mmCIF file with all atom_site columns, C-alpha atoms in Angstrom:
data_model
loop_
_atom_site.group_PDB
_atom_site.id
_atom_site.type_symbol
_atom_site.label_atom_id
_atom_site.label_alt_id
_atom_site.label_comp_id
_atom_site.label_asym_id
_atom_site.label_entity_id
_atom_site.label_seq_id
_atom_site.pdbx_PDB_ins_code
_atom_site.Cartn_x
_atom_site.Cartn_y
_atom_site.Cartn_z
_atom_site.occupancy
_atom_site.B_iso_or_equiv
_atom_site.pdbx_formal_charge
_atom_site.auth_seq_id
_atom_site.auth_comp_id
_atom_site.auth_asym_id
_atom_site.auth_atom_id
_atom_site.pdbx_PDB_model_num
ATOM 1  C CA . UNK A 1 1  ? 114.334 102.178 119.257 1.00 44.00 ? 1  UNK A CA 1
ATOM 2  C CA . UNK A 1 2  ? 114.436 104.732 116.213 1.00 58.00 ? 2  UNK A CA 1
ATOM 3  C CA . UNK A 1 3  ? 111.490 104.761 113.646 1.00 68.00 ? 3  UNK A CA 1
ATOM 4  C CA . UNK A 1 4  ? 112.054 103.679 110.486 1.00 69.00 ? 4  UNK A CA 1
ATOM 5  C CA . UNK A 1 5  ? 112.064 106.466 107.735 1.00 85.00 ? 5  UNK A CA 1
ATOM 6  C CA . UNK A 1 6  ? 109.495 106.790 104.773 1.00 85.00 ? 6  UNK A CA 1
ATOM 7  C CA . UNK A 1 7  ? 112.028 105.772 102.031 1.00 85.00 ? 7  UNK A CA 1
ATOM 8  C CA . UNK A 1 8  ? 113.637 103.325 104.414 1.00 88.00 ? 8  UNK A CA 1
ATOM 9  C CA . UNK A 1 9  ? 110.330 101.999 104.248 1.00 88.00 ? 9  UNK A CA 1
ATOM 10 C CA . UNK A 1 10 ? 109.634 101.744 100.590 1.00 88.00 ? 10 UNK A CA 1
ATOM 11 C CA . UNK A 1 11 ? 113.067 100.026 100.433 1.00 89.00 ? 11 UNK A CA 1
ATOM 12 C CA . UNK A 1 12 ? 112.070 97.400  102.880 1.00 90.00 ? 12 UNK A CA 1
ATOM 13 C CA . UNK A 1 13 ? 108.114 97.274  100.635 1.00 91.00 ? 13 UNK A CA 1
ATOM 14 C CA . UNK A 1 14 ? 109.733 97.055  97.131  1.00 90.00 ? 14 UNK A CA 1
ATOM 15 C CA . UNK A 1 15 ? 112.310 94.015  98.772  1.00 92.00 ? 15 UNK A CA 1
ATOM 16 C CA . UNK A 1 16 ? 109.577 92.396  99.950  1.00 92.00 ? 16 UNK A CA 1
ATOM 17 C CA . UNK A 1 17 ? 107.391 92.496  96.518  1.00 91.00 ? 17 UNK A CA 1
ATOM 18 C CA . UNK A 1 18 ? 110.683 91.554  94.705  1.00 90.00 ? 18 UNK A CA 1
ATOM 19 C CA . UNK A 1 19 ? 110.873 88.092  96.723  1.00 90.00 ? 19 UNK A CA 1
ATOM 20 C CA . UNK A 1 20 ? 107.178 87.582  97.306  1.00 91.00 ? 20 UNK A CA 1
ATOM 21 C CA . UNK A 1 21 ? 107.681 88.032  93.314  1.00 92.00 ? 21 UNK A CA 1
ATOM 22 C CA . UNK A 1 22 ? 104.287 90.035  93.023  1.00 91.00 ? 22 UNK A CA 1
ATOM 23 C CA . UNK A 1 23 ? 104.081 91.470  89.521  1.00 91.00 ? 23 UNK A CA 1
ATOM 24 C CA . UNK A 1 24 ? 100.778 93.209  90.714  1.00 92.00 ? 24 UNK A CA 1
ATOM 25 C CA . UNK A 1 25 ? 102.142 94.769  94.290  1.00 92.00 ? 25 UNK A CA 1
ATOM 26 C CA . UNK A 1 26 ? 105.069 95.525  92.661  1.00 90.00 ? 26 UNK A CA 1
ATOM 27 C CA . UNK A 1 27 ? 102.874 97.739  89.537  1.00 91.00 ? 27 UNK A CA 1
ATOM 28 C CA . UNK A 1 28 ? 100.996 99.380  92.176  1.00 92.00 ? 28 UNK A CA 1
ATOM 29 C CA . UNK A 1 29 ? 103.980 100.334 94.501  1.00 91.00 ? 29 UNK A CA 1
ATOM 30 C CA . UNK A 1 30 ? 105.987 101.474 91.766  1.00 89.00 ? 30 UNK A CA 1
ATOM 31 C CA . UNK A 1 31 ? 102.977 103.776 90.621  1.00 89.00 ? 31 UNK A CA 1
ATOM 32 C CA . UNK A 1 32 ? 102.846 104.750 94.143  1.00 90.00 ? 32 UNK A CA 1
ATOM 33 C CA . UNK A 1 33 ? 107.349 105.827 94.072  1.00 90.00 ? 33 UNK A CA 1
ATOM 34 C CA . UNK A 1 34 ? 106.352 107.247 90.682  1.00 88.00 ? 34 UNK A CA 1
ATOM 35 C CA . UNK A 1 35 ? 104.012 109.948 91.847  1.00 90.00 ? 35 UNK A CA 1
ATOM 36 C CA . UNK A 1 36 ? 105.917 111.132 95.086  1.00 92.00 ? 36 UNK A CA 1
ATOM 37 C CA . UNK A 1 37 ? 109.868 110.636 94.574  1.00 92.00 ? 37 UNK A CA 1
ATOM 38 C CA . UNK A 1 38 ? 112.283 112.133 92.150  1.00 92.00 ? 38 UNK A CA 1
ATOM 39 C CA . UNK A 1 39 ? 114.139 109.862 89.435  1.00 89.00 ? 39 UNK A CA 1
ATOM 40 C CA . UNK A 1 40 ? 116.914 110.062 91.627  1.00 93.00 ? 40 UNK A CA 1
ATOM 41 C CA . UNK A 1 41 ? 115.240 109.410 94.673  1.00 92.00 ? 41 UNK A CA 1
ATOM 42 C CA . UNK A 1 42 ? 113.780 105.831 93.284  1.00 89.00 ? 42 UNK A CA 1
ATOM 43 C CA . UNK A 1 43 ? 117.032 105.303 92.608  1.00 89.00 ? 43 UNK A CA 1
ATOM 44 C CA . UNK A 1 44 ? 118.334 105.779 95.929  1.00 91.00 ? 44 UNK A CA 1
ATOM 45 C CA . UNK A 1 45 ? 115.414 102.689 96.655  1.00 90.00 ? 45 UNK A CA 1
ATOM 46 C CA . UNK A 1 46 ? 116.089 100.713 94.174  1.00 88.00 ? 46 UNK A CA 1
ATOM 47 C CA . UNK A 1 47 ? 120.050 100.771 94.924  1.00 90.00 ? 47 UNK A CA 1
ATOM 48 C CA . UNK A 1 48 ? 119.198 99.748  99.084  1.00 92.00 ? 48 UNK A CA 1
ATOM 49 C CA . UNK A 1 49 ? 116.670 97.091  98.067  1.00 91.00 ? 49 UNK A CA 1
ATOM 50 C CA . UNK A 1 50 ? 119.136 95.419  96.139  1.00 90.00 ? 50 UNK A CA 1
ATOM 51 C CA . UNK A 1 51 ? 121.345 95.073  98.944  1.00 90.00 ? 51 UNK A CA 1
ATOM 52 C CA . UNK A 1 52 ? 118.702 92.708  101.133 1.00 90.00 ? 52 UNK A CA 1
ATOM 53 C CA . UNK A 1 53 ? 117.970 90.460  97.090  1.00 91.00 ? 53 UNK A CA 1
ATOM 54 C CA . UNK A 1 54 ? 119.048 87.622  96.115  1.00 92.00 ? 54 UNK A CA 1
ATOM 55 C CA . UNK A 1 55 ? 120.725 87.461  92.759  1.00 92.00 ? 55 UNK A CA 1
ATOM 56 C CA . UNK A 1 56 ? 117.096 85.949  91.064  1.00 93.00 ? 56 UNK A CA 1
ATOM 57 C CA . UNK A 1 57 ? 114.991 88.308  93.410  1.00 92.00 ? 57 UNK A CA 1
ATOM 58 C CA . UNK A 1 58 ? 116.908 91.199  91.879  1.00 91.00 ? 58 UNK A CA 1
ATOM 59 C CA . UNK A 1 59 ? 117.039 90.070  88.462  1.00 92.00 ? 59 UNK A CA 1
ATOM 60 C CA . UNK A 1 60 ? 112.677 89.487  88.481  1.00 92.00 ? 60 UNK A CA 1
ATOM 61 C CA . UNK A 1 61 ? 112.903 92.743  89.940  1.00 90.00 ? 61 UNK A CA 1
ATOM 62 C CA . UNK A 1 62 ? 114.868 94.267  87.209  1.00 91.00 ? 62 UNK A CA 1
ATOM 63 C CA . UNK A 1 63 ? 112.669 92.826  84.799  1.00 93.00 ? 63 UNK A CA 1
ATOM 64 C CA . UNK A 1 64 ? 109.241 93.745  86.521  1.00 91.00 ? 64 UNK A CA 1
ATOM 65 C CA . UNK A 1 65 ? 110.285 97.522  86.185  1.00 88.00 ? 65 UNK A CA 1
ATOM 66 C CA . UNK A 1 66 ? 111.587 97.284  83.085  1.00 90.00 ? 66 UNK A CA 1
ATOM 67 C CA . UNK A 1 67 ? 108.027 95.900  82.140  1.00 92.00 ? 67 UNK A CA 1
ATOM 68 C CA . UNK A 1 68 ? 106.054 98.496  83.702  1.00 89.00 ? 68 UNK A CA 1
ATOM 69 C CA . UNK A 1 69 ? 108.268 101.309 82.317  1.00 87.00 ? 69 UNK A CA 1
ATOM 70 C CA . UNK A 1 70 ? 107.605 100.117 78.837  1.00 92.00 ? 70 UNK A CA 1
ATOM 71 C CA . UNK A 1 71 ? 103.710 99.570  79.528  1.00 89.00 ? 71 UNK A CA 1
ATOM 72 C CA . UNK A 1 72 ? 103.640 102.885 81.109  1.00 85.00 ? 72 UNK A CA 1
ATOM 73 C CA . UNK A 1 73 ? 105.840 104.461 78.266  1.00 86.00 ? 73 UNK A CA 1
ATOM 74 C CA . UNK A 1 74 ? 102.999 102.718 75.328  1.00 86.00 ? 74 UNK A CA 1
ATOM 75 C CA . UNK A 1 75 ? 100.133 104.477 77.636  1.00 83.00 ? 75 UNK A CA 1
ATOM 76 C CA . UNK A 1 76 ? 101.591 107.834 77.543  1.00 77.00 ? 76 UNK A CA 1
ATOM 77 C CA . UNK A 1 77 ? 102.303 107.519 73.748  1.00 74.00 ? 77 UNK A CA 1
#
């Protein structure tokens, strides 16, 4: 049996928030990717995790990160 990586992970977390569709898990796991990963590396999770959604679990997730990039955009303003 081979462990599981770190980001493969956080893809499997942010899949799981996106069909549980938890706004709140979802802020605080995306501030969580926001402080450790690169832009391109939350891309690299964001990419897997939509392999696993559904067409509405990946558009709610689409529109929860939009969301919290704009909120966190108006706090850093």
């Amino acid at each position: 049996m081979s462990a599981v990586s770190e980001k493969e992970w956080l893809v499997w977390r942010m899949a799981s928030v996106a069909i549980a569709t938890d706004a709140i898990a979802l802020e605080q796991l995306s501030n969580e990717l926001i402080s450790q990963y690169t832009d391109s590396e939350l891309a690299g999770i964001w990419r897997q995790a939509r392999l696993v959604l559904t067409e509405e679990d990946e558009c709610w997730l689409e529109d929860e990160l939009y969301r919290i990039l704009v909120e966190n955009s108006q706090v850093a303003a």
